[in-house]
């Protein structure tokens, strides 16, 4: 902080000055420690040279110090204007707005200092207490600590949720085969693949006769030429010829195609060789043909040799062949990394009869007998083994268990000419058939069915989802096998089929497969079935009821999917009784916990019946109803799903609800909020792809923040855009921040019943008796207040017409007057109203709400909707706003919109929120966005307002004006004062228009819509107390001098500065007349008169001010805005000109007052009266 001055009675600085830190001072804890040792008698305020006159000026100076510290220290950038000119040189409007803010803050600062000095001299304001700066610094530190702790809690919450989802995903992946397991399984499967079905005769028969198979089979492959070459090299000594260098052609055997040939059993290494000379060597002398593509065997016995090389050149050719395939040079080149598996084979076992490796069917001594190359250091590779993909790593000779069912499957694939599958179920390593989206054909499914019928085969899961090519006959074969197998199977029920998925299989939706399936479900064959997925199958109507009955009678089924199966509405929007019967049968099951009915079509009757059965069943945990709402005949935006929501309030079993894409608007969201407010079981709701808009998001955010609700997560993607309502619509809206208003309800509509229940719950929270909260009640038939059920839900009637006015003045009056023991000022009224109705989220729900904000990071529309919703119903502080600013680039938008979530007078938190903005241009954007809020003076609200209700800040100002209007009207009625409003409704708002049209009702009963522009003149009737003292001449001269210093600035800047401090002092009529002389424009003189009219301490002398206006039209314009009742010149009505519209109540009242005065004195005092009828004709006025 700046060095304190020596004046112990200097005026207090605003909160922003108390928190101004040097850029180097980042640790507030150190500041607090240092401040404790300061002299308590010294002034804690900055010196005059270092004072920041307002939050924006302070921000600019901070940016100046941060970016140009050296220049600023040298005095090169000593003014805020130079810094703003540098930062805002591109945007002229932003620069003008910044200069306006600087002028406003400087002028209001100077006037405020002079006024505070005057009030201290009169004993109206206490001096600053000792330790005030230390107290403020502690508050700043507490705010920063709270923000840091909240950030940690939100991060921990999101981490815990991520871990939870990861564990759930890991559990779901337990059945997924990993690479190692798949490799081991295929090593066991490949011998069957090669030994079964690839020969004309069974392999077992050939082995029994001692004959090799004709097909490609697994056998030992020897490379004796390498051993022979090593023996010759070792005998010749060190002077051996060098080996041929490795080239690309030497590594032909490593190519992908060669490996594929290996896996199929053909060692065709030289198929792509370009060496014609080597190719000619490797051809047979008799025919010259290549034999590598049809290799069979090269064995150790004499009769097995001449398959590949024939004639006396076989030994000579072996060396060339080995060199051609690249083995010798490759092994020599990689000798350092080849393992030495076993000891060197003796020379006696080195074979010279064959050259290239071959397949030998009856070899039992291993695949590669020996592999060695000459080297000085001993054998490079004593034994080299090339493991076929189907050969066990440990060197097992055959498959551990030869499954008959797998052999049958391979034989069927051979006979049908189809490619065998390597699925774990087919290879015999799993009891789960997972063929999702495998494009299976009838032959493939028949082969699997035959495989299961060939031997004992326990199947626990069959997943055929997405196989659209399978026909009715193939499914019928499979289902019949399941029926036959179930009759024969003597295994325990827990080993039988548990999951069956025929999703998106139209072949299974035909009559015969469905008949077989219904029979299976009703028989003991599928007694252990726990999951059945028949989604997206066009099931015929005649099978709906039999299938539903079979599902009901199945006592073990827990998960059922009937998505897009044709349930629901059939023709002309009328629901068939068949749908009701199906819902009864399905939800009468005692075991189903997860139900998917998405993409079916239900109307209001269907949803109503579904809700009733949900309450009766009471065990369903997960319900999927995405895209199920039929379009109602009442309008596209009225979703029949709201009939279901009313019943969910009585259900205590649901934990997950999916209602995406059901034409829900803000009314559906309101019904859902009412239904789930006291539901502690439901954790997640998916409401995406619905046109909720801002109003619907407000309902969801309120629901998420309620401590009585168990909701922790909701998905609202593509919900930010809602229905566009006309300004003259009759749709009624519930506002949690101000529910006061007149409601006309049709109790046969779920939304209107919800509105009534929300009003009753609001009365409960405010502790208002029903006879005081609900006024002017008219109903047909007669209506009585409902009672609560055991679940705490108001049981309102479902028919009848009701019109009521909800009033909460009693609660507000008890709180404000009870707290202050007197009639408080307007700021205290707004703060009490804020405390009563603004929602403060519970700590656990606050973390969930901020986590929801972070989850939507990057979704601009969704986050903008959340900001709008929070700004209207919630009470937030610096810690909450600071956490939100971390996950969005447009920080200024968050700070501007959420300014209205803080109480009046919390300047310290507002200032700290401003410091979250990263740069001056963004700060200026924030000022422009929240301009009406910063210029609003709640203790002197009289003035002209033009508010864009789509802007959350302007909407908040409109709500404050409505609250003050209602409060003043209540106090006037309580004090017995007469009505001087424009239309005779005790309202202080005049000339009210929304979207260019007059309001259809009183402003206090009107529910502000969130679009278009609201224009009004507010004329407060709050007057100075009898002992009010105007400013003394010295203070007034300081104020006038400050205004004159800013005369070069636009008049609107000076007017805004005066508005901000107008509640701090009173003026005399003579001072107001002098103040008017500082403004040249007549429009601004009118504004000054209206601003300070209610601050005149000697209202009896107001004629002194009237004569300052040159024309009668100026005074008439002022009276049109202030009203004709309050400013009526009772003391000195002489020389006053009146022009009045008798359609207005207050102007008729003014005419009546004039006539009474004229009757008391003499009628001739009314000079030149003139009356014009509405049709334009002039009345002669015979008196």
mmCIF file of N, CA and C in Angstrom, residues 58-59 62-63 143-144 147 151 877-896 898-899 902 908-920 922-923 926:
data_model
loop_
_atom_site.group_PDB
_atom_site.id
_atom_site.type_symbol
_atom_site.label_atom_id
_atom_site.label_comp_id
_atom_site.label_asym_id
_atom_site.label_seq_id
_atom_site.Cartn_x
_atom_site.Cartn_y
_atom_site.Cartn_z
ATOM 1 N N UNK A 58 -7.649 2.476 -11.221
ATOM 2 C CA UNK A 58 -6.714 1.602 -10.525
ATOM 3 C C UNK A 58 -6.249 0.471 -11.442
ATOM 4 N N UNK A 59 -7.158 -0.091 -12.212
ATOM 5 C CA UNK A 59 -6.789 -1.182 -13.122
ATOM 6 C C UNK A 59 -5.818 -0.681 -14.191
ATOM 7 N N UNK A 62 -2.429 -0.323 -12.718
ATOM 8 C CA UNK A 62 -1.791 -1.624 -12.531
ATOM 9 C C UNK A 62 -1.189 -2.125 -13.838
ATOM 10 N N UNK A 63 -1.971 -2.000 -14.911
ATOM 11 C CA UNK A 63 -1.455 -2.418 -16.210
ATOM 12 C C UNK A 63 -0.239 -1.580 -16.602
ATOM 13 N N UNK A 143 -10.758 -14.001 0.804
ATOM 14 C CA UNK A 143 -11.363 -14.233 -0.509
ATOM 15 C C UNK A 143 -10.428 -15.078 -1.385
ATOM 16 N N UNK A 144 -9.161 -14.723 -1.390
ATOM 17 C CA UNK A 144 -8.208 -15.477 -2.198
ATOM 18 C C UNK A 144 -8.072 -16.916 -1.702
ATOM 19 N N UNK A 147 -11.112 -18.925 -2.780
ATOM 20 C CA UNK A 147 -11.051 -19.260 -4.204
ATOM 21 C C UNK A 147 -10.084 -20.409 -4.448
ATOM 22 N N UNK A 151 -11.140 -24.136 -5.754
ATOM 23 C CA UNK A 151 -10.536 -24.674 -6.973
ATOM 24 C C UNK A 151 -10.002 -26.087 -6.733
ATOM 25 N N UNK A 877 -20.111 -15.309 -5.023
ATOM 26 C CA UNK A 877 -19.073 -14.430 -4.502
ATOM 27 C C UNK A 877 -17.831 -14.464 -5.366
ATOM 28 N N UNK A 878 -16.794 -13.818 -4.865
ATOM 29 C CA UNK A 878 -15.551 -13.732 -5.635
ATOM 30 C C UNK A 878 -14.960 -15.111 -5.900
ATOM 31 N N UNK A 879 -14.997 -16.007 -4.911
ATOM 32 C CA UNK A 879 -14.378 -17.330 -5.071
ATOM 33 C C UNK A 879 -15.035 -18.090 -6.217
ATOM 34 N N UNK A 880 -16.361 -17.997 -6.327
ATOM 35 C CA UNK A 880 -17.067 -18.722 -7.388
ATOM 36 C C UNK A 880 -16.740 -18.136 -8.759
ATOM 37 N N UNK A 881 -16.752 -16.812 -8.850
ATOM 38 C CA UNK A 881 -16.489 -16.163 -10.139
ATOM 39 C C UNK A 881 -15.040 -16.394 -10.567
ATOM 40 N N UNK A 882 -14.125 -16.376 -9.606
ATOM 41 C CA UNK A 882 -12.718 -16.613 -9.946
ATOM 42 C C UNK A 882 -12.513 -18.010 -10.511
ATOM 43 N N UNK A 883 -13.211 -19.004 -9.966
ATOM 44 C CA UNK A 883 -13.092 -20.363 -10.506
ATOM 45 C C UNK A 883 -13.689 -20.466 -11.893
ATOM 46 N N UNK A 884 -14.764 -19.770 -12.158
ATOM 47 C CA UNK A 884 -15.368 -19.813 -13.487
ATOM 48 C C UNK A 884 -14.498 -19.104 -14.510
ATOM 49 N N UNK A 885 -13.800 -18.076 -14.103
ATOM 50 C CA UNK A 885 -12.969 -17.331 -15.046
ATOM 51 C C UNK A 885 -11.749 -18.131 -15.498
ATOM 52 N N UNK A 886 -11.424 -19.207 -14.826
ATOM 53 C CA UNK A 886 -10.248 -19.976 -15.208
ATOM 54 C C UNK A 886 -10.484 -20.867 -16.420
ATOM 55 N N UNK A 887 -11.726 -21.141 -16.749
ATOM 56 C CA UNK A 887 -12.008 -22.090 -17.818
ATOM 57 C C UNK A 887 -12.736 -21.443 -18.984
ATOM 58 N N UNK A 888 -12.563 -20.143 -19.165
ATOM 59 C CA UNK A 888 -13.190 -19.490 -20.303
ATOM 60 C C UNK A 888 -12.319 -18.323 -20.733
ATOM 61 N N UNK A 889 -12.214 -18.154 -22.029
ATOM 62 C CA UNK A 889 -11.334 -17.115 -22.544
ATOM 63 C C UNK A 889 -11.932 -15.729 -22.356
ATOM 64 N N UNK A 890 -13.236 -15.598 -22.480
ATOM 65 C CA UNK A 890 -13.872 -14.287 -22.368
ATOM 66 C C UNK A 890 -14.204 -14.007 -20.907
ATOM 67 N N UNK A 891 -13.186 -13.700 -20.148
ATOM 68 C CA UNK A 891 -13.371 -13.440 -18.721
ATOM 69 C C UNK A 891 -14.235 -12.211 -18.485
ATOM 70 N N UNK A 892 -14.100 -11.220 -19.327
ATOM 71 C CA UNK A 892 -14.864 -9.988 -19.134
ATOM 72 C C UNK A 892 -16.360 -10.247 -19.191
ATOM 73 N N UNK A 893 -16.791 -11.193 -20.024
ATOM 74 C CA UNK A 893 -18.210 -11.511 -20.124
ATOM 75 C C UNK A 893 -18.723 -12.121 -18.827
ATOM 76 N N UNK A 894 -17.923 -12.996 -18.224
ATOM 77 C CA UNK A 894 -18.318 -13.605 -16.954
ATOM 78 C C UNK A 894 -18.412 -12.549 -15.860
ATOM 79 N N UNK A 895 -17.395 -11.722 -15.760
ATOM 80 C CA UNK A 895 -17.371 -10.704 -14.706
ATOM 81 C C UNK A 895 -18.523 -9.719 -14.878
ATOM 82 N N UNK A 896 -18.792 -9.317 -16.119
ATOM 83 C CA UNK A 896 -19.878 -8.360 -16.360
ATOM 84 C C UNK A 896 -21.231 -8.960 -16.022
ATOM 85 N N UNK A 898 -22.027 -11.586 -14.120
ATOM 86 C CA UNK A 898 -22.216 -12.068 -12.754
ATOM 87 C C UNK A 898 -22.036 -10.967 -11.714
ATOM 88 N N UNK A 899 -21.920 -9.710 -12.163
ATOM 89 C CA UNK A 899 -21.907 -8.605 -11.201
ATOM 90 C C UNK A 899 -23.210 -8.558 -10.415
ATOM 91 N N UNK A 902 -24.021 -10.432 -6.859
ATOM 92 C CA UNK A 902 -23.485 -9.952 -5.586
ATOM 93 C C UNK A 902 -24.385 -8.851 -5.037
ATOM 94 N N UNK A 908 -15.769 -4.373 -2.413
ATOM 95 C CA UNK A 908 -14.483 -5.055 -2.367
ATOM 96 C C UNK A 908 -14.480 -6.268 -3.301
ATOM 97 N N UNK A 909 -15.531 -7.083 -3.235
ATOM 98 C CA UNK A 909 -15.601 -8.253 -4.102
ATOM 99 C C UNK A 909 -15.749 -7.851 -5.564
ATOM 100 N N UNK A 910 -16.513 -6.819 -5.831
ATOM 101 C CA UNK A 910 -16.645 -6.349 -7.218
ATOM 102 C C UNK A 910 -15.283 -5.901 -7.753
ATOM 103 N N UNK A 911 -14.542 -5.219 -6.895
ATOM 104 C CA UNK A 911 -13.220 -4.748 -7.318
ATOM 105 C C UNK A 911 -12.284 -5.920 -7.617
ATOM 106 N N UNK A 912 -12.280 -6.923 -6.744
ATOM 107 C CA UNK A 912 -11.419 -8.080 -6.962
ATOM 108 C C UNK A 912 -11.834 -8.856 -8.214
ATOM 109 N N UNK A 913 -13.119 -8.904 -8.473
ATOM 110 C CA UNK A 913 -13.572 -9.554 -9.711
ATOM 111 C C UNK A 913 -13.060 -8.803 -10.934
ATOM 112 N N UNK A 914 -13.007 -7.491 -10.848
ATOM 113 C CA UNK A 914 -12.472 -6.725 -11.966
ATOM 114 C C UNK A 914 -11.013 -7.023 -12.231
ATOM 115 N N UNK A 915 -10.267 -7.376 -11.182
ATOM 116 C CA UNK A 915 -8.851 -7.690 -11.379
ATOM 117 C C UNK A 915 -8.637 -9.017 -12.097
ATOM 118 N N UNK A 916 -9.683 -9.814 -12.221
ATOM 119 C CA UNK A 916 -9.566 -11.073 -12.960
ATOM 120 C C UNK A 916 -9.466 -10.853 -14.457
ATOM 121 N N UNK A 917 -9.877 -9.686 -14.918
ATOM 122 C CA UNK A 917 -9.856 -9.402 -16.357
ATOM 123 C C UNK A 917 -8.408 -9.190 -16.782
ATOM 124 N N UNK A 918 -7.985 -9.761 -17.896
ATOM 125 C CA UNK A 918 -6.546 -9.773 -18.211
ATOM 126 C C UNK A 918 -5.977 -8.476 -18.745
ATOM 127 N N UNK A 919 -6.775 -7.619 -19.406
ATOM 128 C CA UNK A 919 -6.196 -6.443 -20.046
ATOM 129 C C UNK A 919 -7.212 -5.312 -20.076
ATOM 130 N N UNK A 920 -6.741 -4.135 -20.456
ATOM 131 C CA UNK A 920 -7.587 -2.937 -20.473
ATOM 132 C C UNK A 920 -8.717 -3.029 -21.497
ATOM 133 N N UNK A 922 -10.416 -5.568 -22.536
ATOM 134 C CA UNK A 922 -11.473 -6.416 -21.996
ATOM 135 C C UNK A 922 -12.179 -5.747 -20.830
ATOM 136 N N UNK A 923 -11.447 -4.985 -20.047
ATOM 137 C CA UNK A 923 -12.082 -4.265 -18.939
ATOM 138 C C UNK A 923 -13.074 -3.240 -19.477
ATOM 139 N N UNK A 926 -16.171 -4.948 -20.471
ATOM 140 C CA UNK A 926 -16.975 -5.234 -19.290
ATOM 141 C C UNK A 926 -17.741 -3.998 -18.834
#
